Amino acid sequence: MRMVELIEKKRNGFSLSGDEIRFIINGYVKGTIPDYQVAALAMAIYYKGMDSTETAELTSAIVESGEQIDLSPLGKLTVDKHSSGGVGDKTTLIVAPLVASCDLPVAKMSVRGLGHTGGTIDKLSSIPEIKLEMDQEAFISQVKRVGLAIISQTADLVPADKKLYALRDVTATVDSLPLIASSIMSKKIASGANGIVLDVKYGSGAFMSSQKEAEQLAKIMVAIGRSFDRQTIAVISNMDQPLGHAVGNSLEVLEAIDCLQGNGPADLMELCYELASWMLIVGQKVNSVSEARQILDKSLQSGRAWEKFLEFVSAQGGDVQKLLNKDLILSPLKVDYNSAQEGYVHKIDARTIAKCAMLLGAGRETKESEIDLGAGLYLLRKSGDFVKKGEPLICLYTSQSEKLDLALQLLPEGIIIKDHPPALSPVVSSVVR
Ligand code: URA
């Protein structure tokens, strides 16, 4: 087989066979096929797409490029969830202990932030002393004991995806549906859970801009999951404004704790209940969303979900008491951004808030940047809320005053206030199964 002929085949709109795709992925990981040929192929895929068989074969080849986690020693069905990336998205921190407290094991590997979106591993790093690296044996043993482990994706999982993603990032080929779907699903399949619930987001703070695009991506990922015999469903959710009030690592963990203690904001809790319900369904605990909601609500109200979070953090060596000392955890410079006019909030744009969070130090400018875990924004008002002129809209946290100035200059671009209430859209738009 010659790589140049395979590039030409895809460029001319033909499908690649499983053997051809394996030849490419194996050669790329081994270094016998160079970056420039894979970049040309990625661009051909970007323009010509891939059919469902090719996409499943690509996922399979990526999964086979590295270690695969075998969760069968648990002797129980396990479930996993994945978000396609958003702003203020701390759902994993809430949903994972909530579901685990309903006696359904959650074995989760997560990543650091990607682009403008935050990552669960960065958020969890705000918990003093928590350990997020673990070998496979320790990971499985914790899930057996506690019913929940969340760790950093191991270095040997999907090496082909790591190489491909880095290449796509610099060749303008990230936003190709079959490439995104195979990238996300390869990690989920290799992580070993029997059931997978995907949160596919659309809107200004997401990778997908429209609901239609998110549904297309969801359909491809659900089909891949099924082809690997994993129960997979996708919730399509809106990401035009940040989820909940907190954006920034420590702020988000504190908000997740509020949620687990029964004091979560409505939009965030709505999405968490939806995701957790589908996890209980794919994990064969219940048959319907209404049945799931009753069980989840009981677990939250009784304090069991919060206890499960504490048990999980302590199993991984973290100290929640230290985290609850806000003066130590949040960055020291705190400034309110006040409303320039009276009226109803129509827009607090997720992408602008993400950029401000990055400027304040909460995200990485480059792969190597250090992040300020205590930096971020707390939205005191959200879409639909009324605000008087001069009242605070958003509270900003950072450690460096020059960063505050930059964020304060950018914020007005993302805020729209009008004299009448907006039409509000629900956070959960549809479900693809
Ligand atoms: N997240 C991933 O893991 N991969 C992509 O390609 C895009 C988002």
Coordinates of C-alpha atoms and ligand atoms in Angstrom, one line a residue:
M1 CA 0.0 0.0 0.0
R2 CA 1.2 3.5 -0.8
M3 CA 0.1 6.5 1.4
V4 CA 0.0 8.8 -1.6
E5 CA -2.5 6.6 -3.4
L6 CA -4.7 6.5 -0.3
I7 CA -4.7 10.3 0.0
E8 CA -5.7 10.5 -3.7
K9 CA -8.5 7.9 -3.1
K10 CA -10.0 10.0 -0.3
R11 CA -9.4 13.3 -2.2
N12 CA -11.5 11.8 -5.1
G13 CA -14.3 11.0 -2.7
F14 CA -13.9 7.2 -2.4
S15 CA -14.2 5.2 0.9
L16 CA -11.1 3.8 2.5
S17 CA -11.2 0.2 3.7
G18 CA -10.5 -1.0 7.2
D19 CA -7.1 -2.4 6.2
E20 CA -6.2 0.9 4.5
I21 CA -7.2 2.9 7.6
R22 CA -5.2 0.6 9.9
F23 CA -2.2 0.9 7.5
I24 CA -2.4 4.7 7.9
I25 CA -2.9 4.8 11.7
N26 CA -0.2 2.2 12.4
G27 CA 2.3 3.9 10.1
Y28 CA 1.6 7.3 11.6
V29 CA 2.1 6.1 15.2
K30 CA 5.3 4.2 14.2
G31 CA 6.6 7.2 12.4
T32 CA 6.8 5.5 8.9
I33 CA 4.1 7.8 7.5
P34 CA 5.1 11.5 8.0
D35 CA 3.0 14.3 9.4
Y36 CA 2.7 16.0 6.0
Q37 CA 0.9 13.0 4.4
V38 CA -1.5 12.6 7.3
A39 CA -2.2 16.3 7.2
A40 CA -3.1 16.1 3.5
L41 CA -5.3 13.1 4.3
A42 CA -7.0 15.0 7.2
M43 CA -7.8 17.8 4.8
A44 CA -9.2 15.4 2.2
I45 CA -11.4 13.9 5.0
Y46 CA -12.4 17.4 6.0
Y47 CA -13.8 18.1 2.5
K48 CA -15.0 14.6 1.4
G49 CA -16.1 13.2 4.8
M50 CA -16.2 9.5 5.8
D51 CA -19.1 7.1 5.8
S52 CA -20.3 5.3 8.9
T53 CA -18.2 2.2 8.2
E54 CA -15.0 4.2 7.7
T55 CA -15.6 6.3 10.8
A56 CA -16.1 3.1 12.9
E57 CA -12.9 1.6 11.4
L58 CA -11.0 4.8 12.1
T59 CA -12.2 4.7 15.7
S60 CA -11.2 1.1 16.0
A61 CA -7.7 1.7 14.6
I62 CA -7.2 4.6 17.1
V63 CA -8.4 2.4 20.0
E64 CA -6.0 -0.4 19.0
S65 CA -3.1 2.0 18.9
G66 CA -2.8 1.9 22.7
E67 CA -3.8 0.4 26.0
Q68 CA -7.5 -0.6 26.6
I69 CA -8.9 -0.6 30.1
D70 CA -10.6 -3.8 31.0
L71 CA -13.3 -3.1 33.6
S72 CA -14.6 -6.7 33.6
P73 CA -12.9 -7.5 37.0
L74 CA -15.5 -5.2 38.5
G75 CA -18.2 -7.7 37.7
K76 CA -20.8 -5.0 37.2
L77 CA -22.0 -2.7 34.4
T78 CA -20.1 0.6 34.5
V79 CA -21.1 3.9 32.9
D80 CA -19.1 6.9 31.6
K81 CA -20.1 10.4 30.4
H82 CA -18.4 12.8 28.1
S83 CA -19.0 16.4 27.3
S84 CA -18.0 17.8 23.9
G85 CA -16.7 20.9 25.8
G86 CA -18.3 24.0 27.2
V87 CA -17.9 27.0 29.5
G88 CA -18.6 26.6 33.2
D89 CA -19.3 22.9 32.5
K90 CA -18.7 21.2 35.9
T91 CA -21.4 18.5 35.3
T92 CA -18.9 15.6 35.7
L93 CA -18.2 16.7 39.3
I94 CA -21.9 16.5 40.1
V95 CA -23.2 13.7 37.9
A96 CA -20.4 11.2 38.7
P97 CA -20.9 11.1 42.5
L98 CA -24.7 11.4 42.0
V99 CA -24.8 8.4 39.8
A100 CA -22.3 6.4 41.9
S101 CA -24.5 7.1 45.0
C102 CA -27.3 5.2 43.2
D103 CA -25.1 2.1 43.2
L104 CA -24.0 2.4 39.6
P105 CA -20.1 2.4 39.3
V106 CA -18.6 5.3 37.4
A107 CA -15.0 4.8 36.1
K108 CA -14.0 8.0 34.5
M109 CA -10.8 9.2 32.7
S110 CA -10.8 12.9 32.0
V111 CA -8.5 15.5 30.3
R112 CA -7.2 19.0 31.0
G113 CA -8.8 22.0 29.3
L114 CA -9.0 22.1 25.5
G115 CA -9.0 25.4 23.6
H116 CA -11.4 27.8 25.3
T117 CA -13.2 25.0 27.2
G118 CA -12.3 23.9 30.8
G119 CA -11.3 20.3 31.6
T120 CA -12.3 18.2 34.6
I121 CA -8.7 17.4 35.5
D122 CA -7.9 21.1 35.9
K123 CA -11.0 21.7 38.0
L124 CA -10.3 18.7 40.3
S125 CA -6.7 20.0 40.7
S126 CA -8.1 22.8 42.8
I127 CA -8.8 20.3 45.6
P128 CA -5.6 20.4 47.7
E129 CA -3.5 17.2 47.7
I130 CA -5.8 15.3 45.3
K131 CA -4.1 12.6 43.3
L132 CA -5.3 12.4 39.7
E133 CA -2.8 9.9 38.2
M134 CA -3.3 6.2 38.9
D135 CA -2.4 2.9 37.3
Q136 CA -5.0 0.6 35.9
E137 CA -5.0 -1.7 38.9
A138 CA -5.4 1.1 41.5
F139 CA -8.1 2.7 39.3
I140 CA -10.2 -0.5 39.2
S141 CA -9.6 -1.2 42.8
Q142 CA -11.0 2.2 43.8
V143 CA -14.0 1.8 41.6
K144 CA -14.6 -1.5 43.3
R145 CA -14.3 0.0 46.8
V146 CA -15.9 3.5 46.3
G147 CA -18.0 3.0 43.2
L148 CA -16.2 6.1 41.7
A149 CA -12.8 7.1 40.4
I150 CA -12.0 10.1 38.2
I151 CA -8.4 10.2 37.0
S152 CA -6.3 11.7 34.3
Q153 CA -6.3 9.8 31.0
T154 CA -3.3 7.4 31.1
A155 CA -0.4 8.2 28.8
D156 CA -0.8 4.9 26.9
L157 CA -4.5 5.4 26.0
V158 CA -5.1 6.2 22.3
P159 CA -1.6 7.5 21.4
A160 CA -2.8 7.8 17.8
D161 CA -5.5 10.3 18.9
K162 CA -2.9 12.4 20.7
K163 CA -0.7 12.6 17.6
L164 CA -3.6 13.2 15.3
Y165 CA -5.3 15.8 17.5
A166 CA -2.1 17.8 17.7
L167 CA -1.7 17.7 13.9
R168 CA -5.4 18.7 13.3
D169 CA -5.0 21.6 15.7
V170 CA -2.3 23.2 13.5
T171 CA -3.7 22.2 10.1
A172 CA -7.3 23.6 10.4
T173 CA -8.9 20.2 10.4
V174 CA -10.3 20.0 14.0
D175 CA -13.9 20.7 13.0
S176 CA -14.5 17.7 10.8
L177 CA -17.4 15.6 12.1
P178 CA -15.9 12.1 11.4
L179 CA -12.6 13.2 12.9
I180 CA -14.2 14.7 16.1
A181 CA -16.5 11.7 16.5
S182 CA -13.7 9.1 16.1
S183 CA -11.4 11.2 18.4
I184 CA -14.0 11.4 21.2
M185 CA -15.3 7.9 20.9
S186 CA -11.9 6.2 20.7
K187 CA -11.2 7.6 24.2
K188 CA -14.5 6.4 25.5
I189 CA -14.2 2.9 24.0
A190 CA -10.6 2.5 25.2
S191 CA -11.7 3.6 28.7
G192 CA -13.8 0.4 29.0
A193 CA -17.3 1.5 30.3
N194 CA -20.3 -0.5 29.1
G195 CA -22.6 2.5 28.8
I196 CA -21.7 5.9 27.5
V197 CA -23.7 9.2 27.8
L198 CA -22.6 12.0 25.7
D199 CA -23.3 15.7 26.3
V200 CA -23.1 17.3 22.8
K201 CA -23.1 21.0 23.1
Y202 CA -23.9 23.7 20.6
G203 CA -23.8 27.5 20.8
S204 CA -21.3 30.3 21.1
G205 CA -19.3 28.5 23.8
A206 CA -19.2 25.1 22.1
F207 CA -17.3 23.5 19.2
M208 CA -20.6 23.1 17.3
S209 CA -22.4 26.3 16.5
S210 CA -25.9 25.0 15.7
Q211 CA -28.3 22.4 17.2
K212 CA -28.4 20.7 13.8
E213 CA -24.7 20.2 13.7
A214 CA -24.6 18.9 17.3
E215 CA -27.3 16.4 16.4
Q216 CA -25.3 15.3 13.3
L217 CA -22.2 14.8 15.4
A218 CA -24.3 13.0 18.1
K219 CA -25.7 10.5 15.5
I220 CA -22.3 9.6 14.3
M221 CA -21.0 9.1 17.8
V222 CA -24.0 7.0 18.9
A223 CA -23.6 4.8 15.8
I224 CA -19.9 4.3 16.7
G225 CA -20.8 3.4 20.3
R226 CA -23.3 0.8 19.1
S227 CA -20.9 -0.7 16.6
F228 CA -18.6 -1.5 19.6
D229 CA -21.6 -2.9 21.5
R230 CA -21.6 0.0 24.0
Q231 CA -25.0 1.4 25.0
T232 CA -24.6 5.0 23.9
I233 CA -27.0 8.0 24.0
A234 CA -26.4 11.7 23.5
V235 CA -28.1 14.7 25.1
I236 CA -28.0 17.8 23.0
S237 CA -27.6 20.9 25.1
N238 CA -27.3 24.6 24.7
M239 CA -24.1 26.5 25.4
D240 CA -24.8 30.1 24.4
Q241 CA -24.3 31.2 28.0
P242 CA -22.1 29.5 30.6
L243 CA -23.6 26.7 32.6
G244 CA -24.5 27.8 36.2
H245 CA -22.8 30.8 37.7
A246 CA -19.1 29.9 38.1
V247 CA -16.4 29.8 35.4
G248 CA -12.9 29.0 36.6
N249 CA -11.4 25.9 38.3
S250 CA -11.8 26.5 42.0
L251 CA -15.0 28.5 41.6
E252 CA -16.5 25.6 39.6
V253 CA -15.7 23.0 42.2
L254 CA -17.3 25.2 44.9
E255 CA -20.4 25.5 42.7
A256 CA -20.4 21.7 42.2
I257 CA -20.4 21.3 46.0
D258 CA -23.3 23.7 46.3
C259 CA -25.2 21.4 43.8
L260 CA -24.3 18.3 45.7
Q261 CA -25.6 19.9 48.9
G262 CA -28.9 20.7 47.2
N263 CA -28.3 24.4 46.4
G264 CA -27.5 24.3 42.7
P265 CA -28.6 26.7 40.0
A266 CA -31.6 25.6 37.9
D267 CA -29.9 25.3 34.5
L268 CA -27.0 23.4 35.8
M269 CA -29.2 21.0 37.8
E270 CA -31.5 20.5 34.9
L271 CA -28.6 19.3 32.7
C272 CA -27.1 17.2 35.5
Y273 CA -30.4 15.4 36.2
E274 CA -30.8 14.7 32.5
L275 CA -27.3 13.3 32.0
A276 CA -27.5 11.3 35.3
S277 CA -30.9 9.9 34.3
W278 CA -29.6 8.6 31.0
M279 CA -26.6 7.1 32.8
L280 CA -29.0 5.1 35.1
I281 CA -30.9 4.0 32.0
V282 CA -27.8 2.8 29.9
G283 CA -26.5 1.3 33.2
Q284 CA -29.8 -0.7 33.4
K285 CA -30.8 0.6 36.8
V286 CA -34.1 2.1 35.6
N287 CA -36.3 2.1 32.5
S288 CA -37.3 5.7 32.3
V289 CA -36.2 9.3 32.9
S290 CA -39.0 9.8 35.4
E291 CA -38.1 6.8 37.4
A292 CA -34.4 7.9 37.3
R293 CA -35.3 11.4 38.5
Q294 CA -37.0 10.1 41.6
I295 CA -34.0 8.0 42.6
L296 CA -31.6 10.8 41.8
D297 CA -33.6 13.4 43.8
K298 CA -33.7 11.1 46.8
S299 CA -30.0 10.6 46.7
L300 CA -29.3 14.3 46.5
Q301 CA -31.8 15.3 49.1
S302 CA -30.7 12.6 51.6
G303 CA -27.0 13.8 51.3
R304 CA -25.9 10.5 49.8
A305 CA -24.5 12.1 46.7
W306 CA -22.5 14.6 48.7
E307 CA -21.2 11.8 50.9
K308 CA -20.1 9.9 47.8
F309 CA -18.2 13.0 46.6
L310 CA -16.4 13.2 50.0
E311 CA -15.6 9.5 49.9
F312 CA -14.2 9.8 46.3
V313 CA -12.1 12.9 47.2
S314 CA -10.7 11.3 50.3
A315 CA -9.9 8.0 48.4
Q316 CA -7.8 10.1 46.0
G317 CA -6.0 11.9 48.9
G318 CA -7.8 15.3 48.5
D319 CA -8.7 17.6 51.4
V320 CA -12.2 19.2 50.9
Q321 CA -12.0 21.2 54.2
K322 CA -9.0 23.1 52.8
L323 CA -11.0 23.7 49.5
L324 CA -13.9 25.2 51.5
N325 CA -11.6 27.9 52.9
K326 CA -12.4 30.4 50.1
D327 CA -10.0 33.0 51.2
L328 CA -7.1 30.6 50.6
I329 CA -8.5 29.0 47.4
L330 CA -9.8 31.9 45.3
S331 CA -7.4 34.4 43.8
P332 CA -7.0 37.5 46.0
L333 CA -8.0 40.3 43.6
K334 CA -11.8 40.5 43.4
V335 CA -13.6 43.1 41.4
D336 CA -17.3 43.5 40.4
Y337 CA -18.3 44.4 36.9
N338 CA -21.4 46.6 37.2
S339 CA -24.2 47.0 34.7
A340 CA -24.0 50.1 32.5
Q341 CA -27.8 50.2 32.2
E342 CA -31.1 49.0 33.7
G343 CA -33.0 46.2 32.1
Y344 CA -33.2 42.4 31.4
V345 CA -30.1 40.4 30.6
H346 CA -30.5 39.1 27.0
K347 CA -27.0 37.7 26.6
I348 CA -24.0 36.8 28.6
D349 CA -22.0 35.3 25.8
A350 CA -20.2 32.0 26.7
R351 CA -17.3 32.6 24.3
T352 CA -16.6 36.1 25.6
I353 CA -16.8 34.8 29.2
A354 CA -14.4 32.0 28.3
K355 CA -11.9 34.5 26.8
C356 CA -12.1 36.6 29.9
A357 CA -11.5 33.6 32.1
M358 CA -8.5 32.8 30.0
L359 CA -7.2 36.4 30.4
L360 CA -7.7 36.3 34.2
G361 CA -5.5 33.2 34.2
A362 CA -8.1 30.4 34.5
G363 CA -7.1 28.7 31.1
R364 CA -4.0 28.0 29.2
E365 CA -2.8 30.3 26.4
T366 CA -0.4 27.5 25.3
K367 CA -0.1 23.8 26.2
E368 CA 2.7 24.6 28.6
S369 CA 1.0 27.6 30.4
E370 CA 0.5 27.4 34.2
I371 CA -3.1 28.1 35.2
D372 CA -4.2 30.2 38.2
L373 CA -6.7 27.7 39.8
G374 CA -8.4 30.5 41.8
A375 CA -9.0 32.8 38.9
G376 CA -12.3 33.1 37.0
L377 CA -15.7 34.8 36.9
Y378 CA -18.9 34.4 39.0
L379 CA -22.0 35.5 37.1
L380 CA -24.3 37.2 39.5
R381 CA -27.0 37.6 36.8
K382 CA -27.9 35.3 33.9
S383 CA -30.1 35.6 30.8
G384 CA -33.6 36.7 31.8
D385 CA -32.5 38.3 35.1
F386 CA -33.3 42.0 35.8
V387 CA -30.5 44.4 36.8
K388 CA -30.5 48.0 37.8
K389 CA -27.9 50.5 36.5
G390 CA -24.8 50.3 38.6
E391 CA -25.6 46.9 40.2
P392 CA -23.0 44.1 39.9
L393 CA -23.4 41.7 37.0
I394 CA -20.3 39.6 37.3
C395 CA -17.5 39.2 39.9
L396 CA -14.0 38.7 38.6
Y397 CA -11.1 36.9 40.4
T398 CA -7.5 37.0 39.5
S399 CA -4.0 37.2 41.0
Q400 CA -2.6 40.0 38.7
S401 CA -4.2 43.4 38.3
E402 CA -3.1 43.9 34.7
K403 CA -5.1 40.8 33.8
L404 CA -8.2 42.4 35.5
D405 CA -7.9 45.4 33.2
L406 CA -7.8 43.2 30.1
A407 CA -10.8 41.2 31.1
L408 CA -12.8 44.3 32.1
Q409 CA -12.1 45.8 28.6
L410 CA -13.4 42.7 26.8
L411 CA -16.5 41.9 29.0
P412 CA -18.9 44.5 27.5
E413 CA -18.6 42.8 24.1
G414 CA -20.4 39.8 25.5
I415 CA -23.3 41.4 27.4
I416 CA -26.6 42.6 26.0
I417 CA -29.2 44.2 28.2
K418 CA -32.7 45.3 26.9
D419 CA -35.8 46.9 28.4
H420 CA -38.0 43.7 27.9
P421 CA -37.5 40.1 29.1
P422 CA -35.9 37.7 26.5
A423 CA -37.4 34.5 25.3
L424 CA -35.5 31.8 27.1
S425 CA -34.5 28.5 25.6
P426 CA -34.2 25.4 27.7
V427 CA -30.7 24.0 28.4
V428 CA -31.6 20.5 27.2
S429 CA -32.7 20.6 23.5
S430 CA -33.1 16.9 22.5
V431 CA -31.8 13.4 23.0
V432 CA -30.3 11.2 20.2
R433 CA -30.5 7.5 20.8
Ligands
URA1 N1 -12.6 16.7 21.8 C1 -11.9 15.7 21.4 O1 -11.5 14.9 22.3 N2 -11.5 15.5 20.1 C2 -11.9 16.3 19.1 O2 -11.6 16.1 18.0 C3 -12.7 17.5 19.5 C4 -13.1 17.6 20.8

